[in-house]
Coordinates of C-alpha atoms and ligand atoms in Angstrom, one line a residue:
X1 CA -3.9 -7.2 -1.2
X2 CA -3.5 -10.6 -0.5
X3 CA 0.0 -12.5 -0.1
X4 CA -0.5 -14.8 -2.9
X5 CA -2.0 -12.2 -5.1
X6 CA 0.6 -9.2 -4.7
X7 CA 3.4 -12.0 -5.2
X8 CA 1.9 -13.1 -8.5
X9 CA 1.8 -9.1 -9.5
X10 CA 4.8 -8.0 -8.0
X11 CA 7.7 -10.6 -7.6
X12 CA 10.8 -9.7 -8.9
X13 CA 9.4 -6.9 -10.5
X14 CA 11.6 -3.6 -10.7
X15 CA 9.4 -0.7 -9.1
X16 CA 10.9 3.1 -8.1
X17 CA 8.1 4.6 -5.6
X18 CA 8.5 8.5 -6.1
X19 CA 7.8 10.4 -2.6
X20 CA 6.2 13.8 -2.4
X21 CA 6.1 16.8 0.8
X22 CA 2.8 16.1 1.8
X23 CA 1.3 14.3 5.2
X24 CA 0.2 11.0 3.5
X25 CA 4.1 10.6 2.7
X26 CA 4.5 7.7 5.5
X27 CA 2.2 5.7 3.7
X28 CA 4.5 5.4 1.0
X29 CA 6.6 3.6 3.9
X30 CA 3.7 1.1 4.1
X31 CA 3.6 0.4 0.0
X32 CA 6.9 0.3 0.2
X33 CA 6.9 -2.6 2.6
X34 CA 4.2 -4.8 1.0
X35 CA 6.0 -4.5 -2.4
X36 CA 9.3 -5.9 -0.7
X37 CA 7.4 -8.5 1.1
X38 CA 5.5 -9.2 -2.4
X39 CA 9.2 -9.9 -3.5
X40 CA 9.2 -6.7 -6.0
X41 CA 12.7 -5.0 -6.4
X42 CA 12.2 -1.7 -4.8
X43 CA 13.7 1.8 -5.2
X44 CA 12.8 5.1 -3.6
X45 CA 13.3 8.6 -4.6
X46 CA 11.9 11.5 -2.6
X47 CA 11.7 15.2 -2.6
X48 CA 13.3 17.5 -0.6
X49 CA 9.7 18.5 0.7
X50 CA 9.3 14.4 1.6
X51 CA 12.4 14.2 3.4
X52 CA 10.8 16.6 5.7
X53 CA 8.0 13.8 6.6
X54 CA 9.8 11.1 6.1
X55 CA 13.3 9.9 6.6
X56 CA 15.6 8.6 3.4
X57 CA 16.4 6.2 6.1
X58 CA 13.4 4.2 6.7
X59 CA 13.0 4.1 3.1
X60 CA 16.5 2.7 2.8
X61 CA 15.9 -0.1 5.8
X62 CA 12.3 -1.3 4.1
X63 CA 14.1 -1.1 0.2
X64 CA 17.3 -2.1 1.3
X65 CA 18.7 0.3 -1.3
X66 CA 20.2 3.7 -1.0
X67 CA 17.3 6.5 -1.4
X68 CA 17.8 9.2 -4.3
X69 CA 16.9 12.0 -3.0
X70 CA 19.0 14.7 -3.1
X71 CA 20.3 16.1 -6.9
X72 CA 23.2 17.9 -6.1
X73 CA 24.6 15.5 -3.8
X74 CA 27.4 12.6 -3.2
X75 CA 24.9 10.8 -5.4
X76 CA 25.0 12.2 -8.3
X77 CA 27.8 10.9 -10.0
X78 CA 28.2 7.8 -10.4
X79 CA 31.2 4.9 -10.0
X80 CA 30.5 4.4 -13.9
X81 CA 30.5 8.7 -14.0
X82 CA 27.1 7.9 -15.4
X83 CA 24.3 10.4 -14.0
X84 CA 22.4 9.2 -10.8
X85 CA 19.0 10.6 -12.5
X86 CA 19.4 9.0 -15.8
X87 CA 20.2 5.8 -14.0
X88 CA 17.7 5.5 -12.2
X89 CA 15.2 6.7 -14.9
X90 CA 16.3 4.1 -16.9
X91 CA 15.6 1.2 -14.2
X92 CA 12.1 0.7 -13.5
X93 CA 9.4 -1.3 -14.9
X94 CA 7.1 0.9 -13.3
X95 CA 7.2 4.3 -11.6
X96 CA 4.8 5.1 -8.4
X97 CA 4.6 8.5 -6.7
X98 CA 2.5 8.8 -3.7
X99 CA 1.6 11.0 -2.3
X100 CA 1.5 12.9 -5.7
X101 CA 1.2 16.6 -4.7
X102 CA -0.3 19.4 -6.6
X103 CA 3.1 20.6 -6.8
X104 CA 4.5 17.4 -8.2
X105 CA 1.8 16.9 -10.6
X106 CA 2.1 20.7 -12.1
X107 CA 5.7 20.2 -12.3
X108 CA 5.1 17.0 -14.6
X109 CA 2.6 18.8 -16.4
X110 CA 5.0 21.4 -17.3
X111 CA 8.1 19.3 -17.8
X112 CA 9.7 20.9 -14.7
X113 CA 12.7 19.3 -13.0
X114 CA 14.5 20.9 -10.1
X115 CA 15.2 18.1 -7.8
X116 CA 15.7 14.2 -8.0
X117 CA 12.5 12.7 -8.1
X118 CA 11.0 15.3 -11.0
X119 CA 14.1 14.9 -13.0
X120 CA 14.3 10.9 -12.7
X121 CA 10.6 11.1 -13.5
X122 CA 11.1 13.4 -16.7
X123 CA 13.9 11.6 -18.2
X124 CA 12.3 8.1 -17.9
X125 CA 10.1 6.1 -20.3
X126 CA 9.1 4.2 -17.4
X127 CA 5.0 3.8 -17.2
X128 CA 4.5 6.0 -14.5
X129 CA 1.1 6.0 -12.0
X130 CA 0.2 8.6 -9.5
X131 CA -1.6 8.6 -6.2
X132 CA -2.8 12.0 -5.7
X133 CA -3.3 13.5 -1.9
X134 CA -4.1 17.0 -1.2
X135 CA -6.7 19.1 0.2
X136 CA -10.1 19.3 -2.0
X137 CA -9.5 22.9 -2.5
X138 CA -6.5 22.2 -4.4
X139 CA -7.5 19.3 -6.0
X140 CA -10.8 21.5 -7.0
X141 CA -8.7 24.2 -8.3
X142 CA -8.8 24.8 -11.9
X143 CA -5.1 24.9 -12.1
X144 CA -4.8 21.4 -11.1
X145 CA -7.7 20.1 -13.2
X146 CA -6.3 21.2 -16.3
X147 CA -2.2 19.8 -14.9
X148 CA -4.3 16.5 -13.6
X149 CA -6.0 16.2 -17.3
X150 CA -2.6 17.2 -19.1
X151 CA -0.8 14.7 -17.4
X152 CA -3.7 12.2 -17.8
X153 CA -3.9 12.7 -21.8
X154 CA -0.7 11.7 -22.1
X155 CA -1.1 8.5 -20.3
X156 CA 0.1 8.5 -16.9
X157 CA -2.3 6.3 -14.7
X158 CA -3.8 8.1 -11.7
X159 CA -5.2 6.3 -8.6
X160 CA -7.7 8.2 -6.3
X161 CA -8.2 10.8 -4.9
X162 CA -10.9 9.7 -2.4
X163 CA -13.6 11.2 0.0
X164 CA -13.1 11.1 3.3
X165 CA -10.9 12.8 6.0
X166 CA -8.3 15.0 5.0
X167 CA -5.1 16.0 7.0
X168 CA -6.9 19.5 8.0
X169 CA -9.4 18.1 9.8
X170 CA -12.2 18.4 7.0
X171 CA -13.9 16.3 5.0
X172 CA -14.0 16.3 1.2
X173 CA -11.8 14.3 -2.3
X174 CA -8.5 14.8 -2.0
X175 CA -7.6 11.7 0.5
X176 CA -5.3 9.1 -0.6
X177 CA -6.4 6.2 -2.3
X178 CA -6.1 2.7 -0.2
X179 CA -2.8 1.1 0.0
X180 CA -4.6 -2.1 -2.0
X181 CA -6.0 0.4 -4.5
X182 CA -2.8 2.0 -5.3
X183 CA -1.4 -1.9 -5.3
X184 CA -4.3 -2.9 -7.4
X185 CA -3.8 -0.3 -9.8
X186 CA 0.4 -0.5 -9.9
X187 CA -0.3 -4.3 -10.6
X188 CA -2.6 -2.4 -13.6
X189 CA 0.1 -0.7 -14.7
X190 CA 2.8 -3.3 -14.4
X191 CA 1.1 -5.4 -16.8
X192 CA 1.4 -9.5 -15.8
X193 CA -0.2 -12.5 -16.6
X194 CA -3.7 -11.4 -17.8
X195 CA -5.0 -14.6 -19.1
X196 CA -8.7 -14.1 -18.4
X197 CA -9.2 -10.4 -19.9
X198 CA -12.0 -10.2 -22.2
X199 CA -13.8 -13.1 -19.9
X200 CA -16.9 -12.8 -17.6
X201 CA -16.7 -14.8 -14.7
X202 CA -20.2 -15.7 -12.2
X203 CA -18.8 -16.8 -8.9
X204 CA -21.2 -17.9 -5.7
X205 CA -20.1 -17.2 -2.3
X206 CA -20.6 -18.8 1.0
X207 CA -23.3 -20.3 3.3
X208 CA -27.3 -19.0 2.2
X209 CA -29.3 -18.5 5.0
X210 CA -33.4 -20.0 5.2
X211 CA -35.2 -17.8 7.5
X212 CA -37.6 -19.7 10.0
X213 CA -38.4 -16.6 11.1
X214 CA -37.3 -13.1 12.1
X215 CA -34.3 -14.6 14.3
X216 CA -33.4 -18.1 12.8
X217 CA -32.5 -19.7 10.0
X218 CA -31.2 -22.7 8.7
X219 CA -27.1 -22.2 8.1
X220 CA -24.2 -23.8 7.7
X221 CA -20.4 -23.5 8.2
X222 CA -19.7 -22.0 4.8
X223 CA -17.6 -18.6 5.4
X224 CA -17.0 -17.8 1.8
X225 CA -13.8 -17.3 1.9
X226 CA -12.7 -19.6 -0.6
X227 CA -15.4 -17.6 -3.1
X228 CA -14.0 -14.4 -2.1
X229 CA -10.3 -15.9 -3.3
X230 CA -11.8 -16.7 -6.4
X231 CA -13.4 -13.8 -7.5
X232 CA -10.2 -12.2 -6.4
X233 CA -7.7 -14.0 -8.2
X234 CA -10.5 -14.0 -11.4
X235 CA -10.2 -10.1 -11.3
X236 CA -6.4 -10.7 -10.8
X237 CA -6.0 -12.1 -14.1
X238 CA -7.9 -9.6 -15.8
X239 CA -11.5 -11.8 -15.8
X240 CA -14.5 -9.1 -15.4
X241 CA -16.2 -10.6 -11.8
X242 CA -19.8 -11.0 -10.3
X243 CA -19.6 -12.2 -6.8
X244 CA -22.6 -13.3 -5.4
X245 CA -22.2 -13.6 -1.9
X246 CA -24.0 -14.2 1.4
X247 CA -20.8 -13.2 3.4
X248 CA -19.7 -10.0 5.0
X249 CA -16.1 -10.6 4.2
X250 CA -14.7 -7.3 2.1
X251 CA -15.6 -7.4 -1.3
X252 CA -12.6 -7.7 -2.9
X253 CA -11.7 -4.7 -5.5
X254 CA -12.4 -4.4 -8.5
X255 CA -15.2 -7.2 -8.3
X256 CA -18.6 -6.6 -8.8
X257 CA -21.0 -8.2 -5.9
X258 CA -24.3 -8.6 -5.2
X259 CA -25.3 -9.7 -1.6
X260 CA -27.8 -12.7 -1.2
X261 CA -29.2 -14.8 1.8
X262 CA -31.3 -17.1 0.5
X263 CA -30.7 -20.1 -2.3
X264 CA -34.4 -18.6 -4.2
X265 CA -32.3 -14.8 -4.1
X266 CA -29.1 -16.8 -4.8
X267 CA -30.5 -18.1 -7.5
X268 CA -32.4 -15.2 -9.6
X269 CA -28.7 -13.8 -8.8
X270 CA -26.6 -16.4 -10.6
X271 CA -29.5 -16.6 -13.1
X272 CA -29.5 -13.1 -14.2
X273 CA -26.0 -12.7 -14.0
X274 CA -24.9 -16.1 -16.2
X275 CA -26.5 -14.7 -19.3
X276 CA -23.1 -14.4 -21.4
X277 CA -20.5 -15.4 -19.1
X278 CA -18.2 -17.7 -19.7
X279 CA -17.2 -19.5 -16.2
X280 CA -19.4 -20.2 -13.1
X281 CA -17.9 -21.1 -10.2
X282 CA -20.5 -22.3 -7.3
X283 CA -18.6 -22.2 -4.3
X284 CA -21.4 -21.8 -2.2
X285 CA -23.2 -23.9 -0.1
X286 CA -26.3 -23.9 -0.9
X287 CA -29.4 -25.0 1.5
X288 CA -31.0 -27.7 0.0
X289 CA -34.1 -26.9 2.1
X290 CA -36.2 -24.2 3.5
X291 CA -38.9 -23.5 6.1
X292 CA -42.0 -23.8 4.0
X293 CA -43.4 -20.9 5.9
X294 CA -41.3 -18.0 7.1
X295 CA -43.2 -16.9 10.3
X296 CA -43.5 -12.9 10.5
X297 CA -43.0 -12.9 14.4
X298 CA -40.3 -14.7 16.5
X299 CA -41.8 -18.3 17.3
X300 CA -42.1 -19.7 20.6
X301 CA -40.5 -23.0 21.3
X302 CA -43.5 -24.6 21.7
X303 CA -44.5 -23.5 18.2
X304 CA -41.4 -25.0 16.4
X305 CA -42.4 -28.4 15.7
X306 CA -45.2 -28.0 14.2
X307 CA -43.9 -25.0 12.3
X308 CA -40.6 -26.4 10.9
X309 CA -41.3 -28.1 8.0
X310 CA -39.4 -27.8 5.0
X311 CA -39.7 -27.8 1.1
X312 CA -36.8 -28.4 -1.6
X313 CA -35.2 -25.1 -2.5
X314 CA -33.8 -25.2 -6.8
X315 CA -30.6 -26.9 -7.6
X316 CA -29.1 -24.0 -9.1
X317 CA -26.1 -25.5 -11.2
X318 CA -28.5 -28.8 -12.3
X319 CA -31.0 -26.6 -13.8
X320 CA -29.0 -24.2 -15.9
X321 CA -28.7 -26.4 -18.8
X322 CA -25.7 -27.4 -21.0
X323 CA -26.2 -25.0 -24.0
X324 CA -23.8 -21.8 -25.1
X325 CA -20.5 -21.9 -23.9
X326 CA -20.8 -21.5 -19.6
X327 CA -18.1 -23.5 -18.0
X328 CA -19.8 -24.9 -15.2
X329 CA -17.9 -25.8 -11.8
X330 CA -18.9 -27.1 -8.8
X331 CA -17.8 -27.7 -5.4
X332 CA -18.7 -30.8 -3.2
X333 CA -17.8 -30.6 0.2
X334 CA -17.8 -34.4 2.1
X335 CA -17.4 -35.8 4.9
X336 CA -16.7 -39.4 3.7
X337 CA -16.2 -40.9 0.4
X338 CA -15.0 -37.8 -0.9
X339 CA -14.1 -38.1 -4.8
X340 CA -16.9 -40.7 -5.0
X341 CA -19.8 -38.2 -4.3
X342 CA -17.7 -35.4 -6.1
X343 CA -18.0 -37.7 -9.3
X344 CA -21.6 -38.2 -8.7
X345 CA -22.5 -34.7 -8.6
X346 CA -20.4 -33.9 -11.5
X347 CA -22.5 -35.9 -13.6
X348 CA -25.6 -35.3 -11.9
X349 CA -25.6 -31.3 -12.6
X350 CA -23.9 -31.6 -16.1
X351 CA -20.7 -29.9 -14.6
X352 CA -17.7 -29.4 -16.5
X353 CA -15.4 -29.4 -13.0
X354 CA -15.7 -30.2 -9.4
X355 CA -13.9 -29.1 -6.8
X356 CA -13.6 -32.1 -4.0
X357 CA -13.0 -31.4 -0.6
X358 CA -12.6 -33.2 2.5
X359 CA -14.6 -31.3 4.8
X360 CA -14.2 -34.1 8.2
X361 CA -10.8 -32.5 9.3
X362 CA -12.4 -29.2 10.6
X363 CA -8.4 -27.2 10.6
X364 CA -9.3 -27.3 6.8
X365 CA -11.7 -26.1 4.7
X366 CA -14.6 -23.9 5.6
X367 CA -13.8 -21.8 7.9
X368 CA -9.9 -22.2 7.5
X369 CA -7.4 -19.8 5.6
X370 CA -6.1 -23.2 3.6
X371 CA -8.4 -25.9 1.3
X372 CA -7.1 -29.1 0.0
X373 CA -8.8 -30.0 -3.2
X374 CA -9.1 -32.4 -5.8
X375 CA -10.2 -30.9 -9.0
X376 CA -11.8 -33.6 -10.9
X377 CA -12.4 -33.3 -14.7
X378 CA -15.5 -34.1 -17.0
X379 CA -13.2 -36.0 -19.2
X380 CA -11.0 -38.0 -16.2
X381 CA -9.1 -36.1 -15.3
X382 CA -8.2 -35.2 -11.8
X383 CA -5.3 -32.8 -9.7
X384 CA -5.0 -33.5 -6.0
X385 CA -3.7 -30.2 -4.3
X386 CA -2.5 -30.5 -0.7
X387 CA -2.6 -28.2 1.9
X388 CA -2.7 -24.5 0.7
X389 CA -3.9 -20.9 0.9
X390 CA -7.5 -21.0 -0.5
X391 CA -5.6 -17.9 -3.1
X392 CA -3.4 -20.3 -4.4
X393 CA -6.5 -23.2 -4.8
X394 CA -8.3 -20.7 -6.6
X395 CA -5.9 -20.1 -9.2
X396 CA -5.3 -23.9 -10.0
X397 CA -9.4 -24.0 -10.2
X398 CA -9.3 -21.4 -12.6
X399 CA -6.5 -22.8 -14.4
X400 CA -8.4 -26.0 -14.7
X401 CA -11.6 -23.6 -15.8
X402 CA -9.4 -21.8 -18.5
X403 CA -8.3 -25.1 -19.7
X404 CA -11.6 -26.4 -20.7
X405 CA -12.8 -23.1 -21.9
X406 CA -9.7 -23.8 -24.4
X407 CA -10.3 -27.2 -25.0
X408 CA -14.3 -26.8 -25.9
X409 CA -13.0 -24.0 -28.8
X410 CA -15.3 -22.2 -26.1
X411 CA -12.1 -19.7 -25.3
X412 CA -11.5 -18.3 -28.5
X413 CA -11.7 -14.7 -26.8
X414 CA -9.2 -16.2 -24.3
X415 CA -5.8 -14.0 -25.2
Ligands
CTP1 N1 -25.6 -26.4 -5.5 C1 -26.5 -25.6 -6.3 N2 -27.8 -25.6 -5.9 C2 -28.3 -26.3 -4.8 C3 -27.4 -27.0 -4.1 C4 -26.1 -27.1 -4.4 O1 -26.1 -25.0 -7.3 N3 -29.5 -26.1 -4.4 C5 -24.2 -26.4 -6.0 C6 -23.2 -26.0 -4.9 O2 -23.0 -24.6 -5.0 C7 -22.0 -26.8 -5.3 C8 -22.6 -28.1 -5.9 O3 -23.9 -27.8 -6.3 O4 -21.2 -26.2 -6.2 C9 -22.7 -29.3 -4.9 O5 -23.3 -28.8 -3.7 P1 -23.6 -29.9 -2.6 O6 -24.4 -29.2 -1.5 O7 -22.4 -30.6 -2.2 O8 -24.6 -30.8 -3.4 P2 -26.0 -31.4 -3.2 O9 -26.5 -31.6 -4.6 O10 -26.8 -30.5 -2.3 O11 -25.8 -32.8 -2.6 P3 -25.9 -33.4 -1.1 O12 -26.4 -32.3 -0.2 O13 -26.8 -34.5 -1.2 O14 -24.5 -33.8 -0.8

């Protein structure tokens, strides 16, 4: 998950990661980490079994908090003569065990409690979500279908299994979920500022590509990152998310894309997808030419000239219209008078936003982690942003979004 992101979810948030005996235990190490670095406050209990893969003591140096562990130990009592179970039960926001093992999860399907982290888990009222790794043969079994659907109906939140390798050697479900899945869904079950649930939100992605032929075609520098952060932080805050996008990067989850080269596929993309959405964020770069011909075989130089001639491709934010209640933003990126040929283009396309950015200083901007923007208004206004992660940028731009969505009356499904 990215920086920005898992600090928004997770900082100063009180989370007690539960480990289990199983192989996948030192990835608990690893979600233990981000959390911390995320700025969540972090406590660990573990099994007897997960002592065994794991040490209490790397736990303890990456929470920087003594590890529950053991029951019946120096532990249990503590300087208040309170119980160290009920304590800690009593602590977190939000409980995470991962690896959950089938023994784990047929313990909490039967109330069972015989060691520190089942008995913490038992006597809290702590949301609790579990990240189940096993082999596929136990996860199959019908013991642990009916524990996995007990447990299930009454509530807890359950993250993976997946396909793919298992410890054994084989290949089936019963892998551990990603670290940003389990992140994802912990952020899920932590609750947070979801200010765009209920919304539907159309963003474009990156640089579209107009084949010459089989081996060209007219680019540019776009890398799509900054559409990627948006449709990130958009599903962050709860937004449902179609990314259409001509980059490779990772989709990021939870977001729904659909892959595009060219502005004609871009735009029977955005076009399809825009019927009842309620923001559009055109971060793409879109060509505003193509070949007129795309040759079928590779041309030969001598063949270019006459070849290469090119045709308008659709202005895909002009031509949507201003009916129903899309909020439309746009991003210009210039090389020279800068919020002069933002404001032209936001009046030219009908655009409720546009996102300005100096594109001259190459360190910045496409291509670059960071974006400084202006977000310039319909109605005046305008927000100068310096230097930032493109994350952070794409929250203020869907701040900015939100807040005319509001303003139009358009956002009465806005919470
Ligand atoms: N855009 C679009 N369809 C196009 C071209 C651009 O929807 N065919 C969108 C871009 O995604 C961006 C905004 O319009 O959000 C401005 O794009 P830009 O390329 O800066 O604008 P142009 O209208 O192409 O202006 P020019 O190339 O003359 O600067």
């Amino acid at each position: 998950m990215n920086g920005h992101l898992a600090r928004r979810a997770f900082s100063g948030r009180r989370v007690l990661v539960g480990v289990c005996g199983g192989v996948a235990a030192y990835k608990a190490a690893e979600a233990v980490s981000a959390l911390v670095q995320a700025g969540a406050d972090v406590r660990v209990a573990m099994t007897p079994e997960a002592t065994r893969f794991i040490t209490p003591l790397t736990m303890e140096a990456l929470s920087a908090q003594p590890v529950a562990s053991d029951l019946f130990g120096g532990q249990r009592v503590q300087a208040d003569g309170g119980e160290a179970h009920i304590a800690l039960s009593d602590w977190p926001e939000a409980i995470l065990v991962m690896p959950a093992t089938a023994n784990f999860i047929a313990k909490l399907a039967h109330g069972l409690a015989d060691e520190m982290l089942s008995t913490t888990v038992l006597a809290s009222s702590a949301p609790l979500l579990l990240a189940p790794a096993m082999h596929s043969r136990m996860w199959e079994q019908p013991a642990t279908v009916d524990n996995v659907e007990t447990v299930r109906g009454r509530g807890v939140a359950m993250v993976g299994p997946v396909s793919g390798r298992l410890a054994s050697g084989d290949e089936g479900i019963g892998r551990l979920a990603d670290l940003d899945e389990i992140l994802r869904a912990l952020r899920g079950v932590l609750g947070g500022e979801r200010d765009m649930s209920g919304l539907a939100v159309v963003v474009s992605a990156g640089g579209t590509r107009e084949p010459i032929d089989p081996v060209r075609y007219i680019g540019n520098r776009s890398s799509g990152m900054m559409g990627h952060a948006l449709a990130a932080a958009a599903e962050a805050r709860g937004a449902r998310v179609t990314l259409v996008t001509t980059s490779a990067m990772p989709v990021p989850a939870g977001v729904e894309a659909t892959r595009v080269d060219t502005a004609a596929e871009m735009a029977a993309a955005i076009g399809e997808h825009v019927q009842g959405a309620d923001i559009l964020v055109m971060a793409a770069a879109v060509a505003d030419f193509r070949p007129r011909r795309r040759a079928d075989r590779k041309l030969k130089k001598a063949e270019m000239s006459e070849s290469l001639e090119l045709e308008r491709n659709d202005d895909i934010l002009g031509s949507l219209g201003g009916a129903g209640r899309l909020v439309k933003v746009g991003f210009a990126a210039e090389t020279h008078d800068v919020l002069d040929h933002a404001q032209e283009k936001l009046m030219a396309k009908g655009l409720d936003l546009i996102v300005a950015n100096d594109v001259s200083d190459p360190s910045i901007g496409m291509g670059s982690a960071d974006n400084a923007v202006s977000i310039i208004g319909r109605d005046g206004s305008r927000e100068d942003l310096g230097r930032a992660p493109k994350m952070e940028i794409a929250d203020h731009v869907l701040d900015a979004a939100l807040g005319v969505l509001r303003a139009s009356g358009r956002g009465e499904r806005v919470s």
